């Protein structure tokens, strides 16, 4: 079998409050992969509406995520930046995959359980089949690598199962490749600044729980100063972080932002107080996130340019997607190709 071209696809939902976890877990890694892979980066607006979004805010947030990709260093000319809803084949393939994936598989998805909460009957059907749409996003381009945060690992495993079952059901060995998750760096699961046992998330009601990409220097410093800690001095070794989620989180963020191994960062702060770490971390975060936030603001002031980038990206994405979707239609037995 010939090796597929290494092709990267990943997405971020335009649901507002884009945060440091989204940056360190995903967007920052998007940038590095451009050197070695053909990359498609998608603002997944169709995923966003699995939970109701105000239409005007959805449009603004879609531009904001695109601006974040570009401000962080994604090159929309050499690679492809687009929003999912402009490439109709995502929805088309998702329907086919809805008919391939099994209920039992989706019932195991922990993100649905967390997001639907206690009142599952009231969750949208879209939220339940979200992982099938995510599988479609990836398989539509026969993408081989998917940079994501740790929380998306289970969905990636499901995408692999769906690809395998499609290939088996339609007697098309190796038609869809098995996409590999790329979970890179020391901050694959950035935790809430208010509670080290909870993921940093866009939907946390507390704004102090997250550093957003558009936070001003004062806000970044304030949120880090107020971050939850424990009463002890910082540990001497990485093993000493066991059972100390807040210390692990702040040191992990420091390691990721400074591009240093965690062990080296832990050694540097060994025996010091949280207040020392917080001062240095605030300076570092302002230095790294501040310029990206400023560039996002500049880009957001020119929505027509962002819209043109997304339209161009969508056209180039469709050019890859349509022939693959054409093959899917034939394999499934749909007439009219
Ligand atoms: N806390 C995190 N640490 C590391 N990576 C993270 N990602 C999200 N949160 C963290 C990664 O960011 C990418 C985009 O995520 P998304 O927008 O598609 O959705 P999400 O995972 O649902 O993001 P949030 O911020 O946590 O939103 P809500 O509050 O709606 O649940 C993905 O690669 C994800 O792994």
Tab-separated table of C-alpha atoms and ligand atoms in Angstrom:
chain	number	residue	atom	x	y	z
A	1	UNK	CA	0.000	0.000	0.000
A	2	UNK	CA	1.299	3.488	-0.821
A	3	UNK	CA	1.796	5.816	2.149
A	4	UNK	CA	-0.850	8.556	2.232
A	5	UNK	CA	0.443	12.162	2.061
A	6	UNK	CA	0.772	13.386	5.632
A	7	UNK	CA	-2.216	15.700	5.814
A	8	UNK	CA	-3.277	17.511	8.951
A	9	UNK	CA	-6.798	18.582	9.806
A	10	UNK	CA	-7.976	20.170	13.016
A	11	UNK	CA	-10.782	22.454	14.140
A	12	UNK	CA	-11.761	24.869	16.847
A	13	UNK	CA	-15.339	25.792	17.731
A	14	UNK	CA	-16.376	29.436	17.458
A	15	UNK	CA	-18.124	29.465	20.815
A	16	UNK	CA	-16.412	32.550	22.270
A	17	UNK	CA	-13.874	32.885	25.104
A	18	UNK	CA	-11.046	31.287	23.114
A	19	UNK	CA	-8.544	30.463	25.847
A	20	UNK	CA	-5.024	29.457	26.746
A	21	UNK	CA	-6.017	25.753	26.722
A	22	UNK	CA	-7.224	26.041	23.120
A	23	UNK	CA	-3.966	27.778	22.265
A	24	UNK	CA	-1.531	25.419	24.012
A	25	UNK	CA	-3.516	22.239	23.365
A	26	UNK	CA	-4.255	22.945	19.718
A	27	UNK	CA	-3.584	26.232	17.906
A	28	UNK	CA	0.085	26.524	18.827
A	29	UNK	CA	0.731	23.045	17.471
A	30	UNK	CA	-1.059	23.951	14.234
A	31	UNK	CA	1.722	26.422	13.545
A	32	UNK	CA	4.652	24.000	13.895
A	33	UNK	CA	3.038	21.335	11.707
A	34	UNK	CA	2.997	23.673	8.716
A	35	UNK	CA	6.677	22.917	8.103
A	36	UNK	CA	6.157	19.205	7.559
A	37	UNK	CA	2.539	18.659	6.586
A	38	UNK	CA	-0.176	19.904	4.282
A	39	UNK	CA	-2.572	21.529	6.766
A	40	UNK	CA	-6.276	22.307	6.836
A	41	UNK	CA	-7.472	24.337	9.823
A	42	UNK	CA	-11.166	24.689	10.213
A	43	UNK	CA	-13.420	26.916	12.292
A	44	UNK	CA	-16.058	24.339	13.147
A	45	UNK	CA	-19.198	26.466	13.157
A	46	UNK	CA	-21.443	23.446	12.550
A	47	UNK	CA	-20.118	21.861	15.742
A	48	UNK	CA	-20.745	25.100	17.623
A	49	UNK	CA	-24.512	25.040	16.962
A	50	UNK	CA	-24.904	21.697	18.771
A	51	UNK	CA	-25.487	24.119	21.661
A	52	UNK	CA	-27.581	27.180	20.703
A	53	UNK	CA	-25.495	30.141	19.529
A	54	UNK	CA	-26.751	33.646	18.977
A	55	UNK	CA	-26.402	34.041	15.162
A	56	UNK	CA	-24.633	37.425	15.275
A	57	UNK	CA	-22.238	36.158	17.929
A	58	UNK	CA	-21.560	32.982	15.964
A	59	UNK	CA	-20.482	35.031	12.947
A	60	UNK	CA	-18.254	37.278	15.085
A	61	UNK	CA	-16.746	34.306	16.934
A	62	UNK	CA	-16.060	32.512	13.642
A	63	UNK	CA	-14.003	35.480	12.481
A	64	UNK	CA	-12.311	35.633	15.872
A	65	UNK	CA	-11.116	32.013	15.713
A	66	UNK	CA	-9.868	32.510	12.144
A	67	UNK	CA	-8.034	35.628	13.348
A	68	UNK	CA	-6.501	33.611	16.214
A	69	UNK	CA	-5.162	30.979	13.798
A	70	UNK	CA	-3.549	33.654	11.653
A	71	UNK	CA	-2.296	35.777	14.562
A	72	UNK	CA	-0.689	32.689	16.107
A	73	UNK	CA	1.225	32.038	12.875
A	74	UNK	CA	-0.911	29.897	10.565
A	75	UNK	CA	-0.274	30.925	6.957
A	76	UNK	CA	-3.589	30.847	5.070
A	77	UNK	CA	-1.836	31.068	1.706
A	78	UNK	CA	0.453	28.052	2.042
A	79	UNK	CA	-2.192	26.113	3.977
A	80	UNK	CA	-5.987	26.191	4.207
A	81	UNK	CA	-8.056	28.137	6.740
A	82	UNK	CA	-11.824	27.899	6.331
A	83	UNK	CA	-15.118	27.566	8.151
A	84	UNK	CA	-16.853	24.225	8.017
A	85	UNK	CA	-20.309	25.471	6.950
A	86	UNK	CA	-18.913	26.713	3.619
A	87	UNK	CA	-17.953	23.160	2.615
A	88	UNK	CA	-21.249	21.288	2.378
A	89	UNK	CA	-19.518	17.930	1.978
A	90	UNK	CA	-18.863	17.919	5.767
A	91	UNK	CA	-22.612	17.602	6.390
A	92	UNK	CA	-23.021	15.102	3.568
A	93	UNK	CA	-20.298	12.762	4.801
A	94	UNK	CA	-21.498	13.176	8.396
A	95	UNK	CA	-24.870	11.755	7.339
A	96	UNK	CA	-23.235	8.707	5.771
A	97	UNK	CA	-21.136	8.221	8.906
A	98	UNK	CA	-24.247	8.583	11.114
A	99	UNK	CA	-25.362	5.432	9.353
A	100	UNK	CA	-22.007	3.673	9.904
A	101	UNK	CA	-21.340	4.527	13.581
A	102	UNK	CA	-23.182	2.457	16.177
A	103	UNK	CA	-25.328	3.822	19.018
A	104	UNK	CA	-23.276	1.794	21.479
A	105	UNK	CA	-20.108	3.595	20.379
A	106	UNK	CA	-21.643	7.034	20.845
A	107	UNK	CA	-23.141	6.060	24.195
A	108	UNK	CA	-19.607	5.705	25.529
A	109	UNK	CA	-18.528	9.268	24.664
A	110	UNK	CA	-17.689	11.053	27.896
A	111	UNK	CA	-17.869	14.542	26.396
A	112	UNK	CA	-21.546	14.065	25.548
A	113	UNK	CA	-22.230	12.911	29.094
A	114	UNK	CA	-20.406	15.950	30.529
A	115	UNK	CA	-21.960	18.476	28.174
A	116	UNK	CA	-25.493	17.077	28.255
A	117	UNK	CA	-25.369	16.934	32.037
A	118	UNK	CA	-28.230	15.480	34.052
A	119	UNK	CA	-30.972	16.491	31.659
A	120	UNK	CA	-29.924	14.428	28.657
A	121	UNK	CA	-33.424	14.430	27.163
A	122	UNK	CA	-33.045	18.145	26.513
A	123	UNK	CA	-29.668	17.926	24.730
A	124	UNK	CA	-29.779	18.448	20.969
A	125	UNK	CA	-29.504	15.399	18.717
A	126	UNK	CA	-26.577	17.237	17.122
A	127	UNK	CA	-24.653	17.181	20.394
A	128	UNK	CA	-25.073	13.406	20.527
A	129	UNK	CA	-23.812	12.801	16.974
A	130	UNK	CA	-21.105	15.483	17.229
A	131	UNK	CA	-18.319	12.852	17.104
A	132	UNK	CA	-19.645	11.565	13.765
A	133	UNK	CA	-19.403	15.064	12.295
A	134	UNK	CA	-15.881	15.284	13.689
A	135	UNK	CA	-15.010	11.975	12.005
A	136	UNK	CA	-16.434	13.395	8.760
A	137	UNK	CA	-14.307	16.551	9.111
A	138	UNK	CA	-11.175	14.421	9.215
A	139	UNK	CA	-12.050	11.642	6.778
A	140	UNK	CA	-13.438	14.032	4.145
A	141	UNK	CA	-9.826	15.005	3.425
A	142	UNK	CA	-8.329	11.589	4.227
A	143	UNK	CA	-6.358	13.480	6.867
A	144	UNK	CA	-3.702	11.360	8.536
A	145	UNK	CA	-2.828	13.527	11.564
A	146	UNK	CA	-5.051	15.491	13.923
A	147	UNK	CA	-3.476	17.855	16.467
A	148	UNK	CA	-5.823	18.106	19.454
A	149	UNK	CA	-5.863	18.491	23.217
A	150	UNK	CA	-6.127	15.425	25.419
A	151	UNK	CA	-9.916	15.824	25.772
A	152	UNK	CA	-10.435	14.903	22.111
A	153	UNK	CA	-8.587	11.581	22.275
A	154	UNK	CA	-11.735	9.513	22.669
A	155	UNK	CA	-13.373	11.197	19.670
A	156	UNK	CA	-10.292	10.455	17.587
A	157	UNK	CA	-10.450	6.792	18.566
A	158	UNK	CA	-14.076	6.767	17.460
A	159	UNK	CA	-13.102	8.345	14.118
A	160	UNK	CA	-10.643	5.481	13.626
A	161	UNK	CA	-13.354	2.898	14.371
A	162	UNK	CA	-15.747	4.614	11.972
A	163	UNK	CA	-13.100	4.706	9.213
A	164	UNK	CA	-12.403	1.002	9.703
A	165	UNK	CA	-16.078	0.042	9.673
A	166	UNK	CA	-16.758	2.107	6.554
A	167	UNK	CA	-13.845	0.405	4.778
A	168	UNK	CA	-15.139	-3.034	5.856
A	169	UNK	CA	-18.820	-2.375	5.136
A	170	UNK	CA	-18.129	-1.095	1.637
A	171	UNK	CA	-15.373	-3.535	0.853
A	172	UNK	CA	-12.885	-0.736	0.287
A	173	UNK	CA	-9.742	-1.737	2.186
A	174	UNK	CA	-7.599	1.289	3.076
A	175	UNK	CA	-10.087	3.759	1.533
A	176	UNK	CA	-10.081	5.925	4.649
A	177	UNK	CA	-6.714	6.038	6.444
A	178	UNK	CA	-6.585	5.627	10.224
A	179	UNK	CA	-6.125	9.195	11.508
A	180	UNK	CA	-3.505	9.619	14.236
A	181	UNK	CA	-4.071	12.041	17.114
A	182	UNK	CA	-1.148	14.414	17.742
A	183	UNK	CA	-1.286	15.326	21.410
A	184	UNK	CA	1.811	17.477	21.724
A	185	UNK	CA	3.638	19.395	24.419
A	186	UNK	CA	3.430	19.845	28.194
A	187	UNK	CA	-0.007	21.448	28.252
A	188	UNK	CA	-2.274	18.946	26.520
A	189	UNK	CA	-4.868	19.448	29.241
A	190	UNK	CA	-4.747	22.949	30.704
A	191	UNK	CA	-6.854	23.086	33.849
A	192	UNK	CA	-9.102	25.815	35.251
A	193	UNK	CA	-7.246	28.469	37.234
A	194	UNK	CA	-9.983	28.222	39.883
A	195	UNK	CA	-10.057	24.430	40.183
A	196	UNK	CA	-7.131	22.214	39.171
A	197	UNK	CA	-9.419	19.211	38.735
A	198	UNK	CA	-11.514	20.836	35.971
A	199	UNK	CA	-10.471	21.489	32.366
A	200	UNK	CA	-10.030	25.145	31.377
A	201	UNK	CA	-13.077	25.679	29.217
A	202	UNK	CA	-14.919	28.322	27.231
A	203	UNK	CA	-18.201	27.615	28.974
A	204	UNK	CA	-17.003	27.859	32.601
A	205	UNK	CA	-19.198	30.551	34.181
A	206	UNK	CA	-16.165	32.050	35.961
A	207	UNK	CA	-14.080	34.351	33.787
A	208	UNK	CA	-11.285	33.969	36.362
A	209	UNK	CA	-11.030	30.272	35.452
A	210	UNK	CA	-9.395	30.997	32.092
A	211	UNK	CA	-6.966	33.300	30.339
A	212	UNK	CA	-8.537	34.255	27.036
A	213	UNK	CA	-6.559	35.065	23.909
A	214	UNK	CA	-7.969	38.590	23.922
A	215	UNK	CA	-7.238	39.352	27.590
A	216	UNK	CA	-5.278	42.553	28.232
A	217	UNK	CA	-2.042	42.418	30.245
A	218	UNK	CA	-3.843	43.568	33.444
A	219	UNK	CA	-6.429	40.792	33.149
A	220	UNK	CA	-3.778	38.144	32.546
A	221	UNK	CA	-1.822	39.301	35.605
A	222	UNK	CA	-4.961	39.485	37.769
A	223	UNK	CA	-6.188	36.005	36.790
A	224	UNK	CA	-2.801	34.434	37.493
A	225	UNK	CA	-2.529	36.291	40.815
A	226	UNK	CA	-5.956	34.966	41.838
A	227	UNK	CA	-5.301	31.411	40.622
A	228	UNK	CA	-6.004	28.709	43.191
A	229	UNK	CA	-2.951	27.245	44.944
A	230	UNK	CA	-2.211	24.914	47.843
A	231	UNK	CA	-0.418	25.841	51.085
A	232	UNK	CA	2.936	24.132	50.426
A	233	UNK	CA	6.114	25.379	48.770
A	234	UNK	CA	6.722	24.218	45.195
A	235	UNK	CA	8.129	20.683	44.873
A	236	UNK	CA	11.696	19.650	44.058
A	237	UNK	CA	10.773	17.092	41.387
A	238	UNK	CA	8.066	16.307	38.829
A	239	UNK	CA	7.044	13.334	41.017
A	240	UNK	CA	6.324	15.851	43.803
A	241	UNK	CA	3.469	17.277	41.674
A	242	UNK	CA	1.424	14.127	42.314
A	243	UNK	CA	-1.780	15.105	44.147
A	244	UNK	CA	-1.067	18.834	43.635
A	245	UNK	CA	-3.189	19.706	40.577
A	246	UNK	CA	-2.876	23.493	40.864
A	247	UNK	CA	0.919	23.392	41.101
A	248	UNK	CA	1.065	20.895	38.206
A	249	UNK	CA	-1.171	23.146	36.105
A	250	UNK	CA	0.727	26.408	36.669
A	251	UNK	CA	4.131	24.773	36.169
A	252	UNK	CA	2.849	22.916	33.079
A	253	UNK	CA	1.622	26.208	31.584
A	254	UNK	CA	4.990	27.793	32.382
A	255	UNK	CA	6.837	24.909	30.685
A	256	UNK	CA	4.655	25.095	27.582
A	257	UNK	CA	4.869	28.890	27.237
A	258	UNK	CA	8.628	28.948	27.814
A	259	UNK	CA	9.278	25.926	25.549
A	260	UNK	CA	11.263	24.257	28.322
A	261	UNK	CA	10.914	20.710	29.618
A	262	UNK	CA	8.677	20.452	32.695
A	263	UNK	CA	11.502	18.904	34.759
A	264	UNK	CA	13.701	21.941	34.132
A	265	UNK	CA	10.926	24.353	35.124
A	266	UNK	CA	10.169	22.374	38.295
A	267	UNK	CA	13.855	22.465	39.248
A	268	UNK	CA	13.952	26.224	38.630
A	269	UNK	CA	11.090	26.857	41.096
A	270	UNK	CA	12.005	24.109	43.601
A	271	UNK	CA	11.243	25.180	47.187
A	272	UNK	CA	9.899	28.607	46.092
A	273	UNK	CA	6.491	30.030	46.962
A	274	UNK	CA	3.529	30.141	44.571
A	275	UNK	CA	3.785	33.937	44.616
A	276	UNK	CA	7.228	33.724	42.921
A	277	UNK	CA	5.882	31.385	40.250
A	278	UNK	CA	2.833	33.592	39.700
A	279	UNK	CA	4.939	36.729	39.157
A	280	UNK	CA	7.138	35.014	36.568
A	281	UNK	CA	4.226	33.232	34.924
A	282	UNK	CA	2.249	36.471	34.559
A	283	UNK	CA	5.224	38.149	32.832
A	284	UNK	CA	5.716	35.175	30.535
A	285	UNK	CA	2.023	34.858	29.635
A	286	UNK	CA	1.784	38.576	28.863
A	287	UNK	CA	4.888	38.327	26.682
A	288	UNK	CA	3.572	35.304	24.725
A	289	UNK	CA	-0.189	35.883	24.583
A	290	UNK	CA	-0.235	39.699	24.485
A	291	UNK	CA	1.100	40.073	20.915
A	292	UNK	CA	-1.262	37.376	19.583
A	293	UNK	CA	-4.234	39.114	21.217
A	294	UNK	CA	-3.144	42.450	19.742
A	295	UNK	CA	-2.817	40.950	16.254
A	296	UNK	CA	-6.236	39.268	16.605
A	297	UNK	CA	-7.724	42.655	17.472
A	298	UNK	CA	-6.102	44.241	14.433
A	299	UNK	CA	-7.380	41.474	12.125
A	300	UNK	CA	-10.860	41.635	13.640
A	301	UNK	CA	-11.098	45.289	12.716
A	302	UNK	CA	-11.064	44.214	9.064
A	303	UNK	CA	-13.791	41.550	8.776
A	304	UNK	CA	-13.853	41.742	4.957
A	305	UNK	CA	-10.278	40.461	4.792
A	306	UNK	CA	-11.047	37.561	7.132
A	307	UNK	CA	-14.165	36.696	5.130
A	308	UNK	CA	-12.090	36.664	1.935
A	309	UNK	CA	-9.517	34.336	3.547
A	310	UNK	CA	-12.303	31.979	4.678
A	311	UNK	CA	-13.964	31.999	1.252
A	312	UNK	CA	-10.665	31.256	-0.490
A	313	UNK	CA	-9.883	28.502	2.039
A	314	UNK	CA	-13.329	26.965	1.566
A	315	UNK	CA	-12.881	26.867	-2.197
A	316	UNK	CA	-9.536	25.094	-1.838
A	317	UNK	CA	-10.961	22.730	0.788
A	318	UNK	CA	-13.869	21.836	-1.526
A	319	UNK	CA	-11.416	21.016	-4.294
A	320	UNK	CA	-9.900	18.310	-2.054
A	321	UNK	CA	-13.175	17.176	-0.505
A	322	UNK	CA	-15.368	16.783	-3.570
A	323	UNK	CA	-13.410	14.002	-5.350
A	324	UNK	CA	-13.232	12.039	-2.073
A	325	UNK	CA	-16.949	12.581	-1.479
A	326	UNK	CA	-17.564	11.460	-5.076
A	327	UNK	CA	-15.811	8.173	-4.306
A	328	UNK	CA	-17.862	7.805	-1.114
A	329	UNK	CA	-21.113	8.277	-3.068
A	330	UNK	CA	-20.066	5.572	-5.532
A	331	UNK	CA	-19.016	3.162	-2.775
A	332	UNK	CA	-22.314	3.669	-0.947
A	333	UNK	CA	-24.321	3.187	-4.159
A	334	UNK	CA	-25.807	6.639	-4.583
A	335	UNK	CA	-26.795	7.343	-8.209
A	336	UNK	CA	-26.035	10.596	-9.949
A	337	UNK	CA	-22.251	10.790	-9.857
B	1	LIG	N1	-8.209	22.917	28.613
B	1	LIG	C1	-7.660	22.510	27.475
B	1	LIG	N2	-6.353	22.113	27.439
B	1	LIG	C2	-5.785	21.707	26.277
B	1	LIG	N3	-6.448	21.675	25.096
B	1	LIG	C3	-7.744	22.066	25.092
B	1	LIG	N4	-8.658	22.159	24.114
B	1	LIG	C4	-9.825	22.612	24.635
B	1	LIG	N5	-9.698	22.821	25.945
B	1	LIG	C5	-8.416	22.492	26.272
B	1	LIG	C6	-8.389	21.837	22.726
B	1	LIG	O1	-8.726	22.969	21.938
B	1	LIG	C7	-9.195	22.522	20.668
B	1	LIG	C8	-10.462	23.235	20.329
B	1	LIG	O2	-11.470	22.883	21.250
B	1	LIG	P1	-12.974	23.135	20.839
B	1	LIG	O3	-13.204	24.559	20.624
B	1	LIG	O4	-13.334	22.332	19.675
B	1	LIG	O5	-13.882	22.551	21.960
B	1	LIG	P2	-13.759	22.138	23.439
B	1	LIG	O6	-12.751	21.080	23.648
B	1	LIG	O7	-15.134	21.795	23.828
B	1	LIG	O8	-13.280	23.493	24.097
B	1	LIG	P3	-13.654	24.100	25.435
B	1	LIG	O9	-12.893	25.349	25.488
B	1	LIG	O10	-13.469	23.174	26.547
B	1	LIG	O11	-15.171	24.465	25.303
B	1	LIG	P4	-16.419	24.032	26.158
B	1	LIG	O12	-16.437	24.918	27.342
B	1	LIG	O13	-17.559	24.282	25.233
B	1	LIG	O14	-16.257	22.594	26.523
B	1	LIG	C9	-9.339	21.004	20.753
B	1	LIG	O15	-8.225	20.405	20.111
B	1	LIG	C10	-9.312	20.726	22.215
B	1	LIG	O16	-8.752	19.452	22.503
